[in-house]
PDB file of C-alpha atoms in Angstrom:
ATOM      1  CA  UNK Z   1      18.738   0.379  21.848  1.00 56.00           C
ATOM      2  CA  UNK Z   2      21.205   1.556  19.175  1.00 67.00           C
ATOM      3  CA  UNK Z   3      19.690   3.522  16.414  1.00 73.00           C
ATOM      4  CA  UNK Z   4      22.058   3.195  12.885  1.00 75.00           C
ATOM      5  CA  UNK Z   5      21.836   5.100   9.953  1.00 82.00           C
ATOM      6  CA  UNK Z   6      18.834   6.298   8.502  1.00 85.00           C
ATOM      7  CA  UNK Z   7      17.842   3.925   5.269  1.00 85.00           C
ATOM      8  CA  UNK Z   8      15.135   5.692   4.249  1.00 80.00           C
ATOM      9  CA  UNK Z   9      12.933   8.471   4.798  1.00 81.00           C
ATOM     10  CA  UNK Z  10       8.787   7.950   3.798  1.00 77.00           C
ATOM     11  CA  UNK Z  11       6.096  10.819   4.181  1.00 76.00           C
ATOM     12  CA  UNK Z  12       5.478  10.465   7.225  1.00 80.00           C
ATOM     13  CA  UNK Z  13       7.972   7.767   8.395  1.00 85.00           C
ATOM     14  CA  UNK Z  14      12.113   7.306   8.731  1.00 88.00           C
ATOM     15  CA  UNK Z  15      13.662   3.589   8.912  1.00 90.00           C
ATOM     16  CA  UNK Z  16      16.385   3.662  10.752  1.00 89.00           C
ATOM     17  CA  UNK Z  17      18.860   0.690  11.053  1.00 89.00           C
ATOM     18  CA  UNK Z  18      19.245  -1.656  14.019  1.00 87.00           C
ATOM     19  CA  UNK Z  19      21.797  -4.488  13.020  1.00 88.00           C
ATOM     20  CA  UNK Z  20      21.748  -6.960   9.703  1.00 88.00           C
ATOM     21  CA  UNK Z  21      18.198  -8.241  11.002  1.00 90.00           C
ATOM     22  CA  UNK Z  22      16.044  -5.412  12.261  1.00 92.00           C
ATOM     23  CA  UNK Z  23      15.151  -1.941  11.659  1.00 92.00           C
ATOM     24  CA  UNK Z  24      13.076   0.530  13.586  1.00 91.00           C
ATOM     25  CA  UNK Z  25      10.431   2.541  11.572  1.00 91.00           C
ATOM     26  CA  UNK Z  26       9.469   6.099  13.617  1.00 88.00           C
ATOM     27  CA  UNK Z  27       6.848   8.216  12.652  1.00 88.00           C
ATOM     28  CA  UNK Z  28       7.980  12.433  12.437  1.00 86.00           C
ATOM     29  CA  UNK Z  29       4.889  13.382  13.439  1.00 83.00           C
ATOM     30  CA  UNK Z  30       4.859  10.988  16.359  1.00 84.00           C
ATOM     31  CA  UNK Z  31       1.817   8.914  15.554  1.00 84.00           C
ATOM     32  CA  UNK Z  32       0.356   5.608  17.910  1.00 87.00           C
ATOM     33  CA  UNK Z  33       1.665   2.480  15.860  1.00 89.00           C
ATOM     34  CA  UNK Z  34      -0.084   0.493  18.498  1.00 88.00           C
ATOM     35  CA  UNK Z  35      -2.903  -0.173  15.919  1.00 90.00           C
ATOM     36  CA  UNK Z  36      -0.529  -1.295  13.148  1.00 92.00           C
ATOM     37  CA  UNK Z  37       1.559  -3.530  15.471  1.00 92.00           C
ATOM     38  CA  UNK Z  38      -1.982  -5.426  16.239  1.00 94.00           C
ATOM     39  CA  UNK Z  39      -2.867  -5.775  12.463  1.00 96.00           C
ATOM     40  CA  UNK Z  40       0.861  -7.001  11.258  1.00 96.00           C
ATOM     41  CA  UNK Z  41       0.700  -9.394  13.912  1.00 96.00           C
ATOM     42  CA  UNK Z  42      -2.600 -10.535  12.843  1.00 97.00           C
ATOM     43  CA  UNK Z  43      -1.871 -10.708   9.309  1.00 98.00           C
ATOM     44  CA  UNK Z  44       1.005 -12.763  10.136  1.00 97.00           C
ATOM     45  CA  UNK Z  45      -0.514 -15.475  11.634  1.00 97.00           C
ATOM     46  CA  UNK Z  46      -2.522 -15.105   9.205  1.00 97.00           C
ATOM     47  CA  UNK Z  47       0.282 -16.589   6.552  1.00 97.00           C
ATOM     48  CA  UNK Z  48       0.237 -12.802   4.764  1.00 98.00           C
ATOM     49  CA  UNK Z  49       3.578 -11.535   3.811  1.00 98.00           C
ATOM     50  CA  UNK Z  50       4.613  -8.608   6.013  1.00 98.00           C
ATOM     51  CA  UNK Z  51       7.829  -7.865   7.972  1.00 96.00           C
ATOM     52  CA  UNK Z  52       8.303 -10.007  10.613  1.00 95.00           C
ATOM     53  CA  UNK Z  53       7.724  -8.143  13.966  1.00 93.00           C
ATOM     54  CA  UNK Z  54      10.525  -7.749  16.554  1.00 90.00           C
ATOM     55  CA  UNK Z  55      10.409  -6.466  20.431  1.00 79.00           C
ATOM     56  CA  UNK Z  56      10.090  -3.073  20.734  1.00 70.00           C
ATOM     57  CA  UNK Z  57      12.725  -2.168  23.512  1.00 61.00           C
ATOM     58  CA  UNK Z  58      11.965  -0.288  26.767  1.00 54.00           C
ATOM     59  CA  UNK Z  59      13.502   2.564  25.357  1.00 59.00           C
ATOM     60  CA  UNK Z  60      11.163   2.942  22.106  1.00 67.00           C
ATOM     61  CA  UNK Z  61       8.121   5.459  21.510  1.00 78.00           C
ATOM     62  CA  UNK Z  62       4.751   4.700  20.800  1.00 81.00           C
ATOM     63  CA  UNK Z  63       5.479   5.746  17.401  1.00 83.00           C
ATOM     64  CA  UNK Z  64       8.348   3.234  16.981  1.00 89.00           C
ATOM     65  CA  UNK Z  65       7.765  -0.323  15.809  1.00 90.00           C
ATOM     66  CA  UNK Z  66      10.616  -2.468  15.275  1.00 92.00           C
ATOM     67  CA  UNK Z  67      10.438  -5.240  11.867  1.00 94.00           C
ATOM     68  CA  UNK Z  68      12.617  -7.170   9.248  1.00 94.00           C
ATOM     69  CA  UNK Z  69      15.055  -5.963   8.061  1.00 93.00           C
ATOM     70  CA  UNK Z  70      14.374  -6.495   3.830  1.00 94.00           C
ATOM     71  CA  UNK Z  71      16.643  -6.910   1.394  1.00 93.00           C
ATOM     72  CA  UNK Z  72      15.819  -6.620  -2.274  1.00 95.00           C
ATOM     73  CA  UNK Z  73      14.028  -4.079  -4.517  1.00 96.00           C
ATOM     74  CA  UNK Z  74      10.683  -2.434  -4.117  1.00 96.00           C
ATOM     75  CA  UNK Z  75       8.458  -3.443  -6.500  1.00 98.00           C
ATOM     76  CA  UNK Z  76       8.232   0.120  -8.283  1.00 96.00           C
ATOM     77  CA  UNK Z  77      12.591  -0.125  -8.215  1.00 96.00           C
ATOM     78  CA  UNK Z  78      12.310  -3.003 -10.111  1.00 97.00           C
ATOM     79  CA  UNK Z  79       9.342  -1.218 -12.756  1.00 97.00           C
ATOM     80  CA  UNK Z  80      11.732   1.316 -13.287  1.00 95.00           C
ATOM     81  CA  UNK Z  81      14.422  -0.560 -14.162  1.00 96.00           C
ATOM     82  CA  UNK Z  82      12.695  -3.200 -16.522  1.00 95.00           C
ATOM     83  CA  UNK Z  83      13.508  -6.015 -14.403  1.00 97.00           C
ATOM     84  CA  UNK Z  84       9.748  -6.737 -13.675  1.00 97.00           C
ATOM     85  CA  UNK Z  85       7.323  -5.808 -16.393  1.00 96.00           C
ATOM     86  CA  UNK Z  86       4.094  -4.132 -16.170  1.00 96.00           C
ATOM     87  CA  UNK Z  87       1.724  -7.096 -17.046  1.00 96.00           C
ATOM     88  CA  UNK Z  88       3.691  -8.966 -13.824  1.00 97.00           C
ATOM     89  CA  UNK Z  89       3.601  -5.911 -11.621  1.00 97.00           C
ATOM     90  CA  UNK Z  90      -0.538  -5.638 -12.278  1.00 97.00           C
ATOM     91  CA  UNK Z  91      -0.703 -10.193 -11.509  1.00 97.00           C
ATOM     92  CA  UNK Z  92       1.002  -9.280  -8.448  1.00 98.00           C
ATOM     93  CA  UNK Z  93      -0.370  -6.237  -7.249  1.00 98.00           C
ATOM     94  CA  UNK Z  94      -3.732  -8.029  -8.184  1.00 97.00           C
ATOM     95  CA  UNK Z  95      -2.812 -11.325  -6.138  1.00 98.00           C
ATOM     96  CA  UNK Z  96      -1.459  -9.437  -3.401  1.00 98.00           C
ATOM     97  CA  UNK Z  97      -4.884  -7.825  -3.118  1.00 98.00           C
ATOM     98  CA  UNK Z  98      -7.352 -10.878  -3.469  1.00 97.00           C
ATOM     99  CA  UNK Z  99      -4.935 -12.906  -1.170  1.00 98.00           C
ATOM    100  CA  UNK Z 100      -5.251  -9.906   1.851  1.00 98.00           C
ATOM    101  CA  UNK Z 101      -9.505  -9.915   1.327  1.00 98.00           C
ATOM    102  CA  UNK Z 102      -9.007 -13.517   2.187  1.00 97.00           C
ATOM    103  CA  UNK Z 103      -8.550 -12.654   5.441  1.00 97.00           C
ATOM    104  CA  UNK Z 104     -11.351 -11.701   7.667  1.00 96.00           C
ATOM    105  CA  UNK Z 105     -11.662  -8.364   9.318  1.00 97.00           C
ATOM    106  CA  UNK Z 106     -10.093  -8.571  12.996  1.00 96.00           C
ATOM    107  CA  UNK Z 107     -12.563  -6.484  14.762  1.00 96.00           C
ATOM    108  CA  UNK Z 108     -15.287  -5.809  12.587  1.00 96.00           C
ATOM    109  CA  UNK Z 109     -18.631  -7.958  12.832  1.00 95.00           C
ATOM    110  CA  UNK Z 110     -19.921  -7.485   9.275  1.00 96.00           C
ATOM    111  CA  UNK Z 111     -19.077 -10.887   7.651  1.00 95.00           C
ATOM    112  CA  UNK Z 112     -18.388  -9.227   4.490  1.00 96.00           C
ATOM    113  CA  UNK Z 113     -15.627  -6.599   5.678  1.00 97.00           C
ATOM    114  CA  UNK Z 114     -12.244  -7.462   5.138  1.00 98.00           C
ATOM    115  CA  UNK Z 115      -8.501  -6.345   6.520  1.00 97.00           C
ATOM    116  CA  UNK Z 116      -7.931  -3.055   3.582  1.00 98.00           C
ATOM    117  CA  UNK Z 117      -4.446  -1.689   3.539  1.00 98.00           C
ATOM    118  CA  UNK Z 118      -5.345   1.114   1.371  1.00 98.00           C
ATOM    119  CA  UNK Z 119      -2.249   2.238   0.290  1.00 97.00           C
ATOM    120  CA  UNK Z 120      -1.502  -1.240  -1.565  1.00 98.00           C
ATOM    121  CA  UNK Z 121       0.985  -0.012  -4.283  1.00 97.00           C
ATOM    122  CA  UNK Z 122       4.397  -0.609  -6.671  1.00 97.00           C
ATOM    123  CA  UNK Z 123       6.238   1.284  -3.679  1.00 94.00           C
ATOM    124  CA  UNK Z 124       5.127  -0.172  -0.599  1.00 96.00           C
ATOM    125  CA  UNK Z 125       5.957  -3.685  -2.511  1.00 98.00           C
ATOM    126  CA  UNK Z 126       9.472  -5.280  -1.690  1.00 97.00           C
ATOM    127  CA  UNK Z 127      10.666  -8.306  -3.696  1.00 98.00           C
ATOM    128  CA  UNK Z 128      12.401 -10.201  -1.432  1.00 97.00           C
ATOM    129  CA  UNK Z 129      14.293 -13.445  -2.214  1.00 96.00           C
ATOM    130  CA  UNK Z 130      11.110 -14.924  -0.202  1.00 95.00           C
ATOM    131  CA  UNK Z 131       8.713 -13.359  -2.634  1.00 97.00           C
ATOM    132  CA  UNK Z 132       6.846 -10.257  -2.083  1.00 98.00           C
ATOM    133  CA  UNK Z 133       5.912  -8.305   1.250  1.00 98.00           C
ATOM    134  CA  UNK Z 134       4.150  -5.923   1.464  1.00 98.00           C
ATOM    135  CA  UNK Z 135       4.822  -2.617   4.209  1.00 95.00           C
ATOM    136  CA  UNK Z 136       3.358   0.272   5.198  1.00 93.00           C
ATOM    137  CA  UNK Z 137       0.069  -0.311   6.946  1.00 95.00           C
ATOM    138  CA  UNK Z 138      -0.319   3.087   8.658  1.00 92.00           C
ATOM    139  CA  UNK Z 139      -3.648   3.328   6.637  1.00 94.00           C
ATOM    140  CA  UNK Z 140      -5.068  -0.073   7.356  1.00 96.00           C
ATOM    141  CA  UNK Z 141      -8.710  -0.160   8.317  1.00 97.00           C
ATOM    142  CA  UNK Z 142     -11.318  -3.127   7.770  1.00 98.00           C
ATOM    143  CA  UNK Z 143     -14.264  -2.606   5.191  1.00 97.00           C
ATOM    144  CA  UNK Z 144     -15.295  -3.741   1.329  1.00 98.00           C
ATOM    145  CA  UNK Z 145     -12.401  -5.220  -0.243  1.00 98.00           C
ATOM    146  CA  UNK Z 146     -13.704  -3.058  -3.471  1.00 97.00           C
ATOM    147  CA  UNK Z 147     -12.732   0.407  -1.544  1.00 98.00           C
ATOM    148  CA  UNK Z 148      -9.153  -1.592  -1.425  1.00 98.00           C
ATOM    149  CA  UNK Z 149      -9.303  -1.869  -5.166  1.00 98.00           C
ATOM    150  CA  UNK Z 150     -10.435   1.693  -6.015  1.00 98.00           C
ATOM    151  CA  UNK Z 151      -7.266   2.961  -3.723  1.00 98.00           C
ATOM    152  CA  UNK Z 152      -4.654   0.710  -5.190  1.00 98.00           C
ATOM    153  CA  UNK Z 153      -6.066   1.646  -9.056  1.00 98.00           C
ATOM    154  CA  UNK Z 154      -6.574   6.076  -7.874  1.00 98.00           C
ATOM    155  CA  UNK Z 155      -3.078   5.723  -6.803  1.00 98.00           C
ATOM    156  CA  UNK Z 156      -1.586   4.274  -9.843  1.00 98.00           C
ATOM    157  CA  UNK Z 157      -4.105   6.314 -11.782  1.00 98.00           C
ATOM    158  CA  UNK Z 158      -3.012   9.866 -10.377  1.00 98.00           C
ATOM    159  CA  UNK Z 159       0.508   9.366 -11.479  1.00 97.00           C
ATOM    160  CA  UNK Z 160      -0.449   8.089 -14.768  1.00 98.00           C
ATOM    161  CA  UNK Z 161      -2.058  11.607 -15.421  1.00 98.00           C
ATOM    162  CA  UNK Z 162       0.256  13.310 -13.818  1.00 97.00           C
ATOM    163  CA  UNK Z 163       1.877  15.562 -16.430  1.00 95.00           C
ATOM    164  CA  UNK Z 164       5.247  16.443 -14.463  1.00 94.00           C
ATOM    165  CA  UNK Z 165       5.727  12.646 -13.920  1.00 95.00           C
ATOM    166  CA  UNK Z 166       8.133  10.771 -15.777  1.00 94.00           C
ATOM    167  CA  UNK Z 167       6.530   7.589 -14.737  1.00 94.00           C
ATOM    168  CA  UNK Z 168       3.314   8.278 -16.283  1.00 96.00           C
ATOM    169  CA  UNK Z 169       3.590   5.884 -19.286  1.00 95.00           C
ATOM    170  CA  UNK Z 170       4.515   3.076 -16.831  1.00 96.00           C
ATOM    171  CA  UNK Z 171       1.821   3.724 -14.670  1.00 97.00           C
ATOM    172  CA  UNK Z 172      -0.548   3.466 -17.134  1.00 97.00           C
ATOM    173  CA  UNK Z 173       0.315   0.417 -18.696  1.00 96.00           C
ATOM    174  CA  UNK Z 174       0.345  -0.731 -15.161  1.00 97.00           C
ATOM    175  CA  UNK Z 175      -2.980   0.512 -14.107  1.00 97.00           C
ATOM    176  CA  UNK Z 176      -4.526  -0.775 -17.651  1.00 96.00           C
ATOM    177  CA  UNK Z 177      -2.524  -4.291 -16.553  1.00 96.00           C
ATOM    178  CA  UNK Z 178      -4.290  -4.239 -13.009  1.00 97.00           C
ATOM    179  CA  UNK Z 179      -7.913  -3.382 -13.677  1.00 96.00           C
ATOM    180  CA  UNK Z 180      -8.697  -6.890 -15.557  1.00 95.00           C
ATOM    181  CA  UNK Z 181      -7.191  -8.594 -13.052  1.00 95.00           C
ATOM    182  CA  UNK Z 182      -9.405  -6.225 -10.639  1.00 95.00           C
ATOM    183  CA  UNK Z 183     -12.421  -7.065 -12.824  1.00 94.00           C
ATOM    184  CA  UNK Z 184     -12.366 -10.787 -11.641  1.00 91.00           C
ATOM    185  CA  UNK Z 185     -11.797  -9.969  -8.285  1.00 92.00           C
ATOM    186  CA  UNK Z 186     -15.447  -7.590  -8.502  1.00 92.00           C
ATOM    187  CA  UNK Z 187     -14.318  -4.510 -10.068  1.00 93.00           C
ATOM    188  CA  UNK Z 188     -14.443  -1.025  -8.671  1.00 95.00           C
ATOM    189  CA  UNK Z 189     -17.896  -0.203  -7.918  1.00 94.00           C
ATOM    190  CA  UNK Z 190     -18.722   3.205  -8.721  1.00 94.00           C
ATOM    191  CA  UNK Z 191     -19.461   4.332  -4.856  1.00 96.00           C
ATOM    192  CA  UNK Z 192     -16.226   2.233  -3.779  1.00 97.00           C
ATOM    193  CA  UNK Z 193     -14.629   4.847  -6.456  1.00 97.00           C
ATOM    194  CA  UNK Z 194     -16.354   7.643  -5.070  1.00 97.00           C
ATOM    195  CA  UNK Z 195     -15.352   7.239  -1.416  1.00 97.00           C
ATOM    196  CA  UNK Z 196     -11.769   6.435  -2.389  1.00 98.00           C
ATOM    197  CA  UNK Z 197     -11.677   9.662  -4.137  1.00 98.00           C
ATOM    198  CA  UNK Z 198     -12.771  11.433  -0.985  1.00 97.00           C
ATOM    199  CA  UNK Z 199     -10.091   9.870   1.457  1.00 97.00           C
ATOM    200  CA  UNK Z 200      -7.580  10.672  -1.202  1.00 97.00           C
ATOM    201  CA  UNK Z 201      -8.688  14.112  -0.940  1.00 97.00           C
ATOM    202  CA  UNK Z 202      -8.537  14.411   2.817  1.00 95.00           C
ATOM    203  CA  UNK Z 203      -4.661  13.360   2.347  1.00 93.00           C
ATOM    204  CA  UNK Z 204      -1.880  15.942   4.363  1.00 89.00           C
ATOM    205  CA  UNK Z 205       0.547  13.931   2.634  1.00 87.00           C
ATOM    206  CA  UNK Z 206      -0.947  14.816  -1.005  1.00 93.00           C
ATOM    207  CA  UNK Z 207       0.806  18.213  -2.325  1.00 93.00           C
ATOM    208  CA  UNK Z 208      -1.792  20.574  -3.733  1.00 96.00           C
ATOM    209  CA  UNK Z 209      -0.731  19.391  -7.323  1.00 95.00           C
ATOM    210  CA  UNK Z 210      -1.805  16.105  -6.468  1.00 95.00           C
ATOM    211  CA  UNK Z 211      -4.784  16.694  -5.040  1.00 97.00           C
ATOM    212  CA  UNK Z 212      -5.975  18.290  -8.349  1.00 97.00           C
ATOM    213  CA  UNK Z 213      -5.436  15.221  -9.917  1.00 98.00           C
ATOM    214  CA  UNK Z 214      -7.392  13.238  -8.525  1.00 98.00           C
ATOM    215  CA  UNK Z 215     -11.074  13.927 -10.522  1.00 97.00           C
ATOM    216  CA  UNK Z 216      -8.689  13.356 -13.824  1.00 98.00           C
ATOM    217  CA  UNK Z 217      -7.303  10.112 -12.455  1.00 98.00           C
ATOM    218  CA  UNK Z 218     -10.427   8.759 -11.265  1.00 97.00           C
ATOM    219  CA  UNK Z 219     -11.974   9.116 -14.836  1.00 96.00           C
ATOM    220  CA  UNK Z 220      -9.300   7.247 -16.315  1.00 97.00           C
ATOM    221  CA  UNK Z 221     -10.615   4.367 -14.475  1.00 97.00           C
ATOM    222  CA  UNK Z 222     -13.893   4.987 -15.669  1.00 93.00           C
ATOM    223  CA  UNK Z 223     -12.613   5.234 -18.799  1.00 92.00           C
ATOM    224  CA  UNK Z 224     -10.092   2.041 -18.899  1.00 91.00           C
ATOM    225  CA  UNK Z 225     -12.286   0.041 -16.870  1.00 81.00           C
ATOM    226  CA  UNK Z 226     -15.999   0.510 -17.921  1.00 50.00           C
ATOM    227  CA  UNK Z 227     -17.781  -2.040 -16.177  1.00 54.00           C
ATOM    228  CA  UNK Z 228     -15.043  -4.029 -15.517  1.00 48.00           C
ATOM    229  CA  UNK Z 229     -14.041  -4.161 -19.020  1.00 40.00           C
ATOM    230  CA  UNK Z 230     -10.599  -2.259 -19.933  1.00 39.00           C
ATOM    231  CA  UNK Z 231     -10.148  -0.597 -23.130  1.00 35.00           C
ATOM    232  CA  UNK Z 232      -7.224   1.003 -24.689  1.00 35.00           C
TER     233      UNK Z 232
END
């Protein structure tokens, strides 16, 4: 296998390109994508939108997984730029959400867990001329689809009180777009809140600045969403 130029470089990941249809994603810190493979394959039969999946050659690592190739902005790109307003971003983010805890949990027998990506936000979101897809399911695990909400909102929430952040306006109207849509769905449960604050805070990937964020950003929840009621 020919590996093209790099397209992009993640925390923990670099896409490199394969030809006009495929890409190869390898992890740095050469992690098993074995249990990702399994889920995006799932989730495709499934009907969800991920990349499609494509044969890993003899040559690639375990660490290597081989997709779509995507064309079009990620959801956060198009934020940014004003194409795609907040109040859309939070319907989509929000449908994207209820439509994954459609899907029953793979391997789990608790009836009520569901297939969580846990990472579900503006920038692992590409608009395709299909719709949207959404990548990056390094963190996927199976459990309440409420811990799901609580990551998607802490996420948005730490950059909306992040100080040095130039999107923190966006984010918050974003995050204050979400949470009714979140309401309807069930809400963030104060113990769904609670745990999502302590996986953020077990993070490598979080820089020490964003770590101390989090206890701010999960009370802007509380404080936009009491109950499952936003305020201003």
């Amino acid at each position: 296998m020919r590996i093209g130029q790099l397209l992009g470089t993640g925390r923990s990941a670099d896409v490199y390109a394969i030809d006009e249809a495929w890409v190869l994603r390898r992890y740095r810190d050469n992690s098993d994508a074995t249990p990702e493979l399994a889920v995006m394959s799932y989730l495709s039969a499934c009907g969800y939108p991920v990349p499609r999946l494509g044969p890993n050659p003899a040559t690639a690592t375990p660490s290597d997984l081989v997709l779509q190739r995507l064309t079009g902005p990620t959801m956060l790109e198009s934020l940014l730029s004003g194409a795609l307003a907040e109040d859309e971003g939070g319907a989509m983010l929000a449908g994207l959400l209820t439509d994954l805890h459609t899907i029953p949990a793979r391997v789990s027998q608790d009836p009520e867990d569901r297939i969580l990506h846990l990472d579900l936000h503006p920038d692992n979101v590409m608009l395709t001329p299909d719709g949207p897809v959404v990548i990056d399911w390094r963190t996927t695990a199976e459990g309440p689809p409420a811990l799901d909400r609580a990551m998607s909102s802490l996420i948005l929430a730490q950059v909306a009180v992040d100080p040095a952040s130039p999107s923190a306006a966006g984010a918050r109207s974003l995050l204050k777009a979400l949470l009714p849509h979140l309401a309807d769905q069930g809400g963030i449960p104060t113990p769904h809140l609670a745990q999502a604050k302590r996986r953020r805070a077990t993070d490598s990937n979080l820089s020490p600045d964003e770590l101390a964020l989090i206890d701010e950003a999960a009370d802007l929840i509380s404080e936009l969403d009491p109950g499952g009621r936003p305020r201003a």
